[in-house]
CSV table of C-alpha atoms and ligand atoms in Angstrom, one decimal:
chain,number,residue,atom,x,y,z
A,1,MET,CA,-1.7,13.2,-22.3
A,2,LEU,CA,-5.4,13.6,-22.7
A,3,ARG,CA,-6.5,17.2,-21.8
A,4,SER,CA,-8.0,18.1,-18.5
A,5,LYS,CA,-11.8,18.2,-19.6
A,6,SER,CA,-11.4,14.8,-21.7
A,7,ASN,CA,-9.8,13.5,-19.0
A,8,ALA,CA,-12.2,14.2,-16.5
A,9,PHE,CA,-14.9,12.8,-18.5
A,10,HIS,CA,-12.9,9.8,-19.4
A,11,PHE,CA,-12.5,8.9,-15.7
A,12,ALA,CA,-15.9,9.8,-14.8
A,13,GLN,CA,-17.5,6.6,-17.0
A,14,PHE,CA,-15.5,4.3,-14.5
A,15,ARG,CA,-17.9,5.4,-11.5
A,16,LYS,CA,-20.5,3.2,-12.8
A,17,ASP,CA,-18.5,0.2,-12.4
A,18,PHE,CA,-18.5,0.6,-8.5
A,19,PRO,CA,-21.6,-0.1,-6.6
A,20,MET,CA,-20.7,1.9,-3.6
A,21,LEU,CA,-20.2,5.0,-5.4
A,22,GLN,CA,-23.8,4.5,-6.3
A,23,LYS,CA,-24.9,5.3,-2.6
A,24,SER,CA,-26.1,8.0,-0.4
A,25,MET,CA,-24.8,8.7,3.0
A,26,HIS,CA,-27.1,10.6,5.5
A,27,GLY,CA,-29.2,11.5,2.4
A,28,LYS,CA,-26.3,12.9,0.3
A,29,PRO,CA,-24.6,11.2,-2.4
A,30,LEU,CA,-21.5,9.4,-1.1
A,31,ILE,CA,-18.4,11.3,-1.7
A,32,TYR,CA,-15.7,8.7,-1.0
A,33,PHE,CA,-12.6,10.3,0.2
A,34,ASP,CA,-10.8,7.2,1.9
A,35,SER,CA,-9.2,5.2,-0.7
A,36,ALA,CA,-5.8,5.3,1.3
A,37,ALA,CA,-7.3,3.2,4.0
A,38,THR,CA,-9.2,0.9,1.3
A,39,THR,CA,-10.6,1.2,-2.2
A,40,GLN,CA,-14.1,0.5,-3.3
A,41,LYS,CA,-14.3,-2.6,-5.4
A,42,PRO,CA,-15.5,-2.6,-9.4
A,43,GLN,CA,-18.4,-5.0,-10.2
A,44,SER,CA,-16.1,-7.1,-11.9
A,45,VAL,CA,-13.8,-7.9,-8.7
A,46,ILE,CA,-17.3,-8.6,-6.9
A,47,ASN,CA,-18.6,-10.9,-9.8
A,48,THR,CA,-15.3,-12.6,-9.9
A,49,ILE,CA,-15.3,-13.8,-6.2
A,50,THR,CA,-19.2,-14.5,-6.3
A,51,ASP,CA,-18.9,-16.6,-9.7
A,52,PHE,CA,-15.7,-18.6,-7.9
A,53,TYR,CA,-17.7,-19.4,-4.9
A,54,GLU,CA,-20.9,-20.1,-6.8
A,55,ASN,CA,-19.6,-22.2,-9.7
A,56,HIS,CA,-16.1,-23.1,-9.2
A,57,TYR,CA,-15.2,-23.4,-5.7
A,58,SER,CA,-12.6,-26.0,-4.5
A,59,THR,CA,-9.3,-25.9,-3.1
A,60,VAL,CA,-5.9,-25.4,-4.6
A,61,HIS,CA,-2.7,-27.3,-5.4
A,62,ARG,CA,-3.7,-30.5,-3.4
A,63,ALA,CA,-6.2,-32.3,-5.5
A,64,ILE,CA,-6.8,-34.1,-8.9
A,65,TYR,CA,-10.2,-33.3,-9.8
A,66,GLU,CA,-11.1,-30.8,-12.3
A,67,LEU,CA,-12.5,-28.1,-10.1
A,68,ALA,CA,-9.3,-28.2,-8.0
A,69,ALA,CA,-7.5,-27.9,-11.4
A,70,TYR,CA,-9.7,-24.8,-12.3
A,71,ALA,CA,-9.0,-23.2,-8.9
A,72,THR,CA,-5.2,-23.8,-8.8
A,73,GLU,CA,-5.2,-22.4,-12.3
A,74,HIS,CA,-6.9,-19.1,-11.4
A,75,TYR,CA,-5.0,-18.9,-8.3
A,76,GLU,CA,-1.9,-19.4,-9.9
A,77,SER,CA,-2.6,-16.9,-12.7
A,78,THR,CA,-3.0,-14.3,-10.4
A,79,ARG,CA,0.6,-14.7,-9.1
A,80,HIS,CA,1.9,-14.0,-13.0
A,81,LYS,CA,-0.4,-11.0,-13.4
A,82,VAL,CA,1.0,-9.6,-9.9
A,83,LYS,CA,4.7,-10.5,-11.4
A,84,ASP,CA,3.7,-8.5,-14.5
A,85,PHE,CA,2.1,-5.9,-12.8
A,86,ILE,CA,5.2,-4.9,-10.6
A,87,HIS,CA,7.5,-6.0,-13.5
A,88,ALA,CA,9.0,-8.5,-11.3
A,89,ALA,CA,11.8,-10.9,-13.0
A,90,LYS,CA,10.4,-14.1,-11.9
A,91,VAL,CA,7.0,-15.6,-10.7
A,92,GLU,CA,8.5,-17.4,-7.7
A,93,GLU,CA,9.7,-14.1,-6.5
A,94,ILE,CA,5.6,-13.1,-5.8
A,95,ILE,CA,4.6,-14.6,-2.2
A,96,PHE,CA,0.7,-14.1,-1.3
A,97,THR,CA,0.4,-13.0,2.1
A,98,ARG,CA,-2.7,-11.4,4.0
A,99,GLY,CA,-1.4,-7.7,3.4
A,100,THR,CA,1.4,-5.4,3.6
A,101,THR,CA,1.4,-5.7,7.5
A,102,ASP,CA,1.6,-9.8,7.1
A,103,ALA,CA,4.4,-9.1,4.5
A,104,ILE,CA,6.6,-6.9,6.4
A,105,ASN,CA,6.3,-9.0,9.3
A,106,LEU,CA,7.2,-11.9,7.3
A,107,VAL,CA,10.6,-10.2,6.3
A,108,ALA,CA,11.2,-9.2,9.8
A,109,TYR,CA,10.8,-12.3,11.2
A,110,SER,CA,12.4,-14.3,8.5
A,111,PHE,CA,15.3,-12.2,7.3
A,112,GLY,CA,15.8,-10.9,10.9
A,113,LYS,CA,16.3,-14.6,11.8
A,114,ALA,CA,18.5,-15.3,8.8
A,115,PHE,CA,20.5,-11.8,8.8
A,116,ILE,CA,20.4,-9.8,11.7
A,117,LYS,CA,22.7,-10.0,14.6
A,118,PRO,CA,23.7,-8.0,17.7
A,119,GLU,CA,24.9,-4.3,17.1
A,120,ASP,CA,23.4,-4.6,13.6
A,121,GLU,CA,21.6,-1.4,12.4
A,122,ILE,CA,18.2,-1.2,10.7
A,123,ILE,CA,17.1,2.3,9.2
A,124,ILE,CA,13.5,3.4,8.8
A,125,ALA,CA,12.0,7.2,8.3
A,126,GLU,CA,10.1,9.1,10.7
A,127,MET,CA,7.0,9.0,8.3
A,128,GLU,CA,6.6,5.2,8.5
A,129,HIS,CA,3.2,3.7,9.2
A,130,HIS,CA,3.2,1.5,12.4
A,131,SER,CA,3.3,-1.6,10.3
A,132,ASN,CA,6.9,-0.5,9.0
A,133,ILE,CA,8.1,0.7,12.5
A,134,ILE,CA,6.6,-2.1,15.1
A,135,PRO,CA,8.0,-5.3,13.1
A,136,TRP,CA,11.5,-3.6,13.3
A,137,GLN,CA,11.2,-2.8,16.8
A,138,MET,CA,10.1,-6.3,17.6
A,139,LEU,CA,13.3,-7.4,15.5
A,140,CYS,CA,15.8,-5.1,17.0
A,141,GLU,CA,14.4,-6.0,20.8
A,142,ASP,CA,14.9,-9.8,20.0
A,143,ARG,CA,18.3,-9.5,18.1
A,144,GLY,CA,19.8,-7.0,20.3
A,145,ALA,CA,20.2,-4.6,16.9
A,146,LYS,CA,19.6,-0.8,16.5
A,147,LEU,CA,16.9,0.9,15.1
A,148,ARG,CA,17.7,4.1,13.2
A,149,ILE,CA,15.4,6.9,12.3
A,150,ILE,CA,15.9,9.2,9.4
A,151,PRO,CA,14.3,12.5,10.2
A,152,ILE,CA,11.9,14.7,7.9
A,153,ASN,CA,11.7,18.0,7.2
A,154,ASP,CA,8.8,20.5,7.7
A,155,ASN,CA,7.6,19.8,4.3
A,156,ALA,CA,7.5,15.8,5.3
A,157,GLU,CA,10.3,15.0,2.9
A,158,ILE,CA,13.0,12.7,4.1
A,159,GLU,CA,16.2,14.5,4.9
A,160,LEU,CA,18.8,12.7,2.6
A,161,GLU,CA,21.9,14.1,4.0
A,162,GLU,CA,20.7,12.6,7.4
A,163,TYR,CA,19.7,9.4,5.7
A,164,ALA,CA,23.5,9.3,4.2
A,165,LYS,CA,25.2,10.3,7.6
A,166,LEU,CA,23.2,7.1,9.1
A,167,LEU,CA,24.2,4.5,6.8
A,168,ASN,CA,27.2,2.6,7.5
A,169,LYS,CA,28.8,-0.9,7.4
A,170,ASN,CA,26.5,-2.3,10.1
A,171,THR,CA,23.3,-1.2,8.3
A,172,LYS,CA,21.6,-4.6,7.4
A,173,LEU,CA,18.3,-3.1,6.1
A,174,VAL,CA,16.2,-0.1,5.4
A,175,ALA,CA,12.8,0.2,5.3
A,176,ILE,CA,11.1,2.6,3.6
A,177,SER,CA,7.2,3.8,2.6
A,178,HIS,CA,7.3,4.9,-1.1
A,179,VAL,CA,4.5,7.0,-0.4
A,180,SER,CA,3.5,8.0,3.1
A,181,ASN,CA,-0.2,7.3,4.0
A,182,SER,CA,-0.3,10.2,6.4
A,183,THR,CA,1.4,13.2,4.4
A,184,GLY,CA,1.3,12.0,0.8
A,185,THR,CA,5.0,12.2,0.5
A,186,LEU,CA,6.8,10.2,-2.3
A,187,ASN,CA,9.7,9.2,-1.2
A,188,PRO,CA,13.1,8.9,-3.8
A,189,VAL,CA,13.3,5.3,-3.4
A,190,LYS,CA,15.6,4.6,-6.4
A,191,GLN,CA,18.1,6.9,-4.9
A,192,MET,CA,17.6,5.3,-1.4
A,193,VAL,CA,18.1,2.0,-2.6
A,194,GLU,CA,21.2,2.7,-4.4
A,195,MET,CA,22.5,4.6,-1.6
A,196,ALA,CA,22.0,1.5,0.8
A,197,HIS,CA,23.4,-0.9,-1.7
A,198,ASN,CA,26.5,0.9,-1.8
A,199,PHE,CA,26.8,-0.3,1.9
A,200,GLY,CA,25.7,-4.0,1.4
A,201,ALA,CA,22.4,-3.1,3.2
A,202,LYS,CA,18.9,-4.6,1.7
A,203,VAL,CA,15.9,-2.6,1.2
A,204,LEU,CA,12.3,-2.9,1.9
A,205,VAL,CA,9.9,-0.7,0.2
A,206,ASP,CA,6.4,-0.3,1.8
A,207,GLY,CA,4.3,0.1,-1.1
A,208,ALA,CA,0.8,0.2,0.5
A,209,GLN,CA,0.1,3.7,-1.4
A,210,SER,CA,1.9,3.4,-4.2
A,211,ALA,CA,1.2,0.2,-6.0
A,212,PRO,CA,-2.7,1.0,-6.8
A,213,HIS,CA,-1.6,4.6,-8.1
A,214,MET,CA,1.5,4.4,-10.0
A,215,THR,CA,3.6,2.1,-12.5
A,216,ILE,CA,5.6,-0.1,-10.3
A,217,ASN,CA,9.2,-1.4,-11.5
A,218,VAL,CA,10.5,-3.6,-8.7
A,219,GLN,CA,13.6,-4.3,-11.3
A,220,ASP,CA,14.2,-0.7,-11.8
A,221,LEU,CA,13.8,0.7,-8.6
A,222,ASP,CA,16.3,-2.4,-7.6
A,223,ALA,CA,14.2,-3.0,-4.2
A,224,ASP,CA,15.0,-6.1,-2.2
A,225,PHE,CA,11.2,-6.5,-0.9
A,226,PHE,CA,8.3,-4.7,-2.0
A,227,ALA,CA,5.0,-4.8,-0.2
A,228,PHE,CA,1.3,-4.1,-0.8
A,229,SER,CA,-2.5,-4.6,-0.3
A,230,GLY,CA,-4.9,-6.1,-2.6
A,231,HIS,CA,-7.7,-4.1,-0.7
A,232,LYS,CA,-6.3,-0.9,-1.6
A,233,LEU,CA,-5.8,-2.2,-5.2
A,234,TYR,CA,-9.4,-2.3,-5.6
A,235,GLY,CA,-9.3,-6.2,-4.5
A,236,PRO,CA,-10.8,-7.9,-1.8
A,237,THR,CA,-9.4,-7.8,1.8
A,238,GLY,CA,-7.0,-10.5,3.3
A,239,ILE,CA,-4.7,-10.7,0.6
A,240,GLY,CA,-1.5,-8.8,0.2
A,241,ILE,CA,1.6,-9.0,-1.8
A,242,LEU,CA,5.6,-9.8,-0.9
A,243,TYR,CA,8.0,-9.5,-3.6
A,244,GLY,CA,11.6,-10.6,-2.9
A,245,LYS,CA,14.6,-11.1,-5.1
A,246,GLU,CA,14.9,-14.8,-5.5
A,247,GLU,CA,18.4,-15.3,-4.2
A,248,LEU,CA,17.3,-13.7,-0.9
A,249,LEU,CA,14.1,-15.6,-0.3
A,250,ASN,CA,15.9,-18.8,-1.2
A,251,GLN,CA,18.2,-17.9,1.9
A,252,MET,CA,15.4,-17.0,4.3
A,253,PRO,CA,13.9,-19.7,6.4
A,254,PRO,CA,9.9,-20.2,6.5
A,255,VAL,CA,8.0,-18.3,9.0
A,256,GLN,CA,5.2,-20.7,9.4
A,257,GLY,CA,5.1,-24.6,9.2
A,258,GLY,CA,2.1,-26.6,7.8
A,259,GLY,CA,0.4,-28.0,4.5
A,260,ASP,CA,1.5,-26.8,1.5
A,261,MET,CA,5.2,-25.5,2.3
A,262,VAL,CA,6.9,-29.1,2.6
A,263,ASN,CA,8.6,-31.6,0.1
A,264,VAL,CA,8.9,-34.3,2.6
A,265,VAL,CA,8.1,-34.7,6.5
A,266,THR,CA,9.4,-37.2,8.4
A,267,PHE,CA,9.7,-37.2,12.4
A,268,LEU,CA,13.3,-36.7,11.8
A,269,LYS,CA,13.7,-34.2,9.2
A,270,THR,CA,11.1,-31.9,7.2
A,271,THR,CA,12.4,-30.6,3.6
A,272,TYR,CA,10.7,-27.2,2.3
A,273,SER,CA,8.9,-26.6,-1.2
A,274,ASP,CA,10.5,-24.3,-3.5
A,275,LEU,CA,9.3,-20.7,-3.8
A,276,PRO,CA,7.0,-19.3,-3.4
A,277,LEU,CA,5.4,-21.9,-1.4
A,278,LYS,CA,8.1,-21.9,1.2
A,279,PHE,CA,6.3,-18.9,2.4
A,280,GLU,CA,2.7,-19.9,1.8
A,281,ALA,CA,1.7,-22.2,4.6
A,282,GLY,CA,-1.9,-23.9,5.0
A,283,THR,CA,-5.0,-23.6,2.9
A,284,PRO,CA,-4.8,-20.0,1.3
A,285,MET,CA,-6.8,-17.1,0.7
A,286,ILE,CA,-8.2,-18.7,-2.9
A,287,ALA,CA,-11.1,-16.5,-3.6
A,288,GLU,CA,-9.2,-13.3,-2.1
A,289,VAL,CA,-6.3,-14.0,-4.6
A,290,ILE,CA,-8.7,-14.8,-7.6
A,291,GLY,CA,-10.5,-11.5,-6.7
A,292,LEU,CA,-7.0,-9.9,-6.6
A,293,GLY,CA,-6.4,-11.2,-10.3
A,294,ALA,CA,-9.7,-9.5,-11.4
A,295,ALA,CA,-8.8,-6.2,-9.8
A,296,ILE,CA,-5.3,-6.2,-11.5
A,297,ASP,CA,-7.5,-6.6,-15.1
A,298,TYR,CA,-9.6,-4.0,-13.8
A,299,VAL,CA,-6.6,-1.5,-13.4
A,300,GLN,CA,-4.4,-2.7,-16.0
A,301,ALA,CA,-7.3,-2.2,-18.7
A,302,ILE,CA,-7.5,1.8,-17.6
A,303,GLY,CA,-3.5,1.8,-17.3
A,304,LEU,CA,-1.7,3.1,-13.9
A,305,ASP,CA,0.2,5.9,-15.9
A,306,PRO,CA,-3.4,7.5,-17.0
A,307,ILE,CA,-4.9,7.0,-13.6
A,308,SER,CA,-1.8,8.5,-11.7
A,309,HIS,CA,-1.9,11.6,-13.8
A,310,TRP,CA,-5.4,12.1,-13.2
A,311,GLU,CA,-5.0,11.4,-9.8
A,312,GLN,CA,-2.3,14.0,-9.5
A,313,GLU,CA,-4.9,16.9,-11.2
A,314,LEU,CA,-7.4,16.0,-8.4
A,315,LEU,CA,-4.5,16.5,-6.0
A,316,VAL,CA,-3.5,19.8,-7.4
A,317,HIS,CA,-7.0,21.1,-7.9
A,318,ALA,CA,-8.0,19.8,-4.3
A,319,THR,CA,-4.9,21.5,-2.8
A,320,LYS,CA,-5.1,24.7,-4.4
A,321,LEU,CA,-9.0,24.9,-3.2
A,322,ILE,CA,-8.1,24.0,0.1
A,323,GLU,CA,-5.5,26.6,0.4
A,324,THR,CA,-7.9,29.4,0.3
A,325,VAL,CA,-10.2,28.0,3.3
A,326,LYS,CA,-9.2,30.0,6.1
A,327,GLY,CA,-7.4,28.5,9.0
A,328,VAL,CA,-6.7,25.6,7.2
A,329,ARG,CA,-3.1,24.1,7.1
A,330,ILE,CA,-1.9,21.2,4.8
A,331,ILE,CA,0.4,18.6,6.7
A,332,GLY,CA,2.8,17.2,4.2
A,333,THR,CA,3.6,19.7,1.4
A,334,ALA,CA,6.3,17.5,-0.4
A,335,LYS,CA,7.3,18.4,-3.9
A,336,GLU,CA,6.2,15.0,-5.1
A,337,LYS,CA,3.2,13.6,-3.5
A,338,GLY,CA,1.0,10.8,-4.0
A,339,ALA,CA,-2.9,11.7,-4.0
A,340,ILE,CA,-3.2,12.1,-0.1
A,341,LEU,CA,-4.1,15.4,1.5
A,342,SER,CA,-4.1,15.9,5.1
A,343,PHE,CA,-4.7,18.9,7.0
A,344,VAL,CA,-5.8,20.7,9.9
A,345,ALA,CA,-7.9,23.4,11.0
A,346,GLU,CA,-7.0,26.1,13.7
A,347,GLY,CA,-9.3,25.6,16.6
A,348,VAL,CA,-11.0,22.6,15.3
A,349,HIS,CA,-10.3,19.0,16.0
A,350,PRO,CA,-10.2,16.7,12.9
A,351,LEU,CA,-12.6,14.4,14.7
A,352,ASP,CA,-15.6,17.0,15.0
A,353,MET,CA,-14.3,18.1,11.4
A,354,GLY,CA,-14.9,14.4,10.1
A,355,THR,CA,-17.9,13.9,11.8
A,356,MET,CA,-19.5,17.0,10.5
A,357,LEU,CA,-18.3,15.9,6.7
A,358,ASP,CA,-19.8,12.5,7.2
A,359,LEU,CA,-23.0,14.0,7.7
A,360,ARG,CA,-22.7,15.3,4.6
A,361,GLY,CA,-22.0,12.4,2.9
A,362,ILE,CA,-18.3,13.0,3.0
A,363,ALA,CA,-15.9,10.1,3.7
A,364,VAL,CA,-12.7,11.4,5.0
A,365,ARG,CA,-10.3,9.6,7.6
A,366,THR,CA,-9.6,11.4,11.1
A,367,GLY,CA,-7.0,10.9,13.5
A,368,HIS,CA,-3.2,9.6,13.7
A,369,HIS,CA,-3.4,7.3,10.5
A,370,CYS,CA,-1.5,4.7,12.2
A,371,ALA,CA,1.6,7.0,12.3
A,372,GLN,CA,1.8,8.5,15.5
A,373,PRO,CA,5.6,9.7,15.1
A,374,THR,CA,4.7,11.5,12.2
A,375,MET,CA,1.9,13.3,14.1
A,376,CYS,CA,4.5,14.0,16.7
A,377,ARG,CA,7.1,15.4,14.3
A,378,PHE,CA,4.2,18.0,13.5
A,379,GLY,CA,3.2,18.3,17.3
A,380,LEU,CA,-0.3,17.1,16.4
A,381,SER,CA,-2.5,14.0,17.5
A,382,GLY,CA,-4.2,13.7,14.5
A,383,THR,CA,-5.2,15.4,11.0
A,384,CYS,CA,-8.2,15.1,8.6
A,385,ARG,CA,-7.2,13.4,5.5
A,386,ALA,CA,-8.9,13.3,2.0
A,387,SER,CA,-7.0,10.7,-0.1
A,388,PHE,CA,-8.3,10.3,-3.8
A,389,ALA,CA,-8.3,7.5,-6.5
A,390,PHE,CA,-9.2,7.7,-10.4
A,391,TYR,CA,-13.4,7.4,-9.6
A,392,ASN,CA,-12.9,10.9,-8.0
A,393,THR,CA,-14.1,14.0,-9.4
A,394,LYS,CA,-13.3,17.4,-9.4
A,395,GLU,CA,-17.3,18.4,-8.8
A,396,GLU,CA,-16.8,16.1,-5.5
A,397,ILE,CA,-13.8,18.0,-4.6
A,398,GLY,CA,-15.8,21.2,-5.2
A,399,ILE,CA,-18.6,19.9,-2.6
A,400,PHE,CA,-16.1,18.8,-0.1
A,401,ILE,CA,-14.5,22.4,-0.1
A,402,GLY,CA,-17.9,24.2,0.5
A,403,ALA,CA,-18.9,21.6,2.9
A,404,LEU,CA,-15.6,21.9,4.9
A,405,GLU,CA,-15.9,25.9,4.8
A,406,GLU,CA,-19.5,25.2,6.1
A,407,VAL,CA,-18.3,22.9,8.8
A,408,LEU,CA,-15.5,25.2,9.9
A,409,ASP,CA,-18.0,28.1,10.4
A,410,THR,CA,-20.3,26.0,12.7
A,411,LEU,CA,-17.5,24.8,14.7
A,412,ARG,CA,-15.6,28.1,15.4
B,501,C6P,N1,-3.2,2.2,5.9
B,501,C6P,C1,-4.5,3.9,6.0
B,501,C6P,O1,-5.7,4.4,6.1
B,501,C6P,P1,-2.6,-3.5,5.7
B,501,C6P,O2,-3.4,-2.7,6.8
B,501,C6P,O3,-1.7,-4.5,6.2
B,501,C6P,O4,-3.2,-3.4,4.4
B,501,C6P,O5,-1.5,-2.1,5.3
B,501,C6P,C2,-0.7,-1.5,6.1
B,501,C6P,C3,0.0,-0.1,5.6
B,501,C6P,C4,1.4,-0.2,5.6
B,501,C6P,N2,1.8,0.7,5.2
B,501,C6P,C5,1.0,1.9,4.5
B,501,C6P,C6,1.9,3.1,4.0
B,501,C6P,C7,-0.2,1.8,4.9
B,501,C6P,O6,-0.7,3.2,4.5
B,501,C6P,C8,-1.2,0.8,5.4
B,501,C6P,C9,-2.2,0.9,5.7
B,501,C6P,C10,-4.4,2.6,6.3
B,501,C6P,O7,-3.6,4.6,5.6
B,501,C6P,C11,-4.8,2.0,7.4
B,501,C6P,S1,-4.0,2.5,8.6
């Protein structure tokens, strides 16, 4: 691994690729610490999308003319890039969705319809994002199944012994985040998958906060489903990925009917396309998919392992510094974490902190982070969250800590 100083120098050079990182906010250089919500876009992604709309735009899969062949080729090449990016076995296992939320809902609806019966059990953790809670609640309500919750400890880590107790022959699915968006906890998903498989249960991994920040190998994890969003991976909004094991996806019914997902349609009977198109009804998000391809090219060129090393360095640095700020408490002190730092300050509302930091050009997220049960676990209504990406620097973290001290002095 590169030494710290040269590491910092190496990563600082990528900042020029991001037009938004050159902006000012309230007269101060923008410090963007909200990459867990959505990442900024490199010029190459912006250019790819613009070039597609300006010079190559047409539909995919449906037409014989050259433009459509170009669009189809570039659209489908992203599917191959995603397959390689997450080390899937087959390109048919990659389904384009609108995002992580859409991908999880697809599984809840389709897997639910195929496999969930009354009295079956679905397990999630207390730390889940609402997108990995509500679809399962809806499914359980619909099918008369039970939702079981793995508790987390004071460090916001999964209680593995409690998880082991919850697993039984009725468990049909475990849906677990790889990295929590509200506390940063990195879950031992490989181990959890193995434990679930011992009971014949399938596992969905919500990779919204992991896929952009570490090397993902779905075959090594042995995950049955893996979901993530393009917009958190330096790509456009409106595009996400559902990975599913082929044999499982083949047993699941389509969720939407329409163009592109059929072989033969008659009023008597309709037959569906093979994977992956069975799950992609209608004209898809063409420019978004092509933009995601450019985003994957961009991060692959830097490398996910160096990215995750640098982001860990930023996290350690920020954690050390924030621990020196009086009255600040970190929410999420797991041993293994993604580069997410959630915190509260005694006597100060997170919203006020966020507002005052914004006036100093620092963008952090405040509130419950769509993880109300996690907030509830810690007796809070919300936190302030700084989340980092490889384009952030230690200098920015230093400015942030100085600004935080100033803000807390003012507010107390
Ligand atoms: N978290 C955050 O600021 P979508 O909105 O579909 O792209 O992703 C949903 C989602 C699912 N799981 C996890 C772990 C997530 O973090 C998110 C999105 C954003 O933390 C918006 S609430």
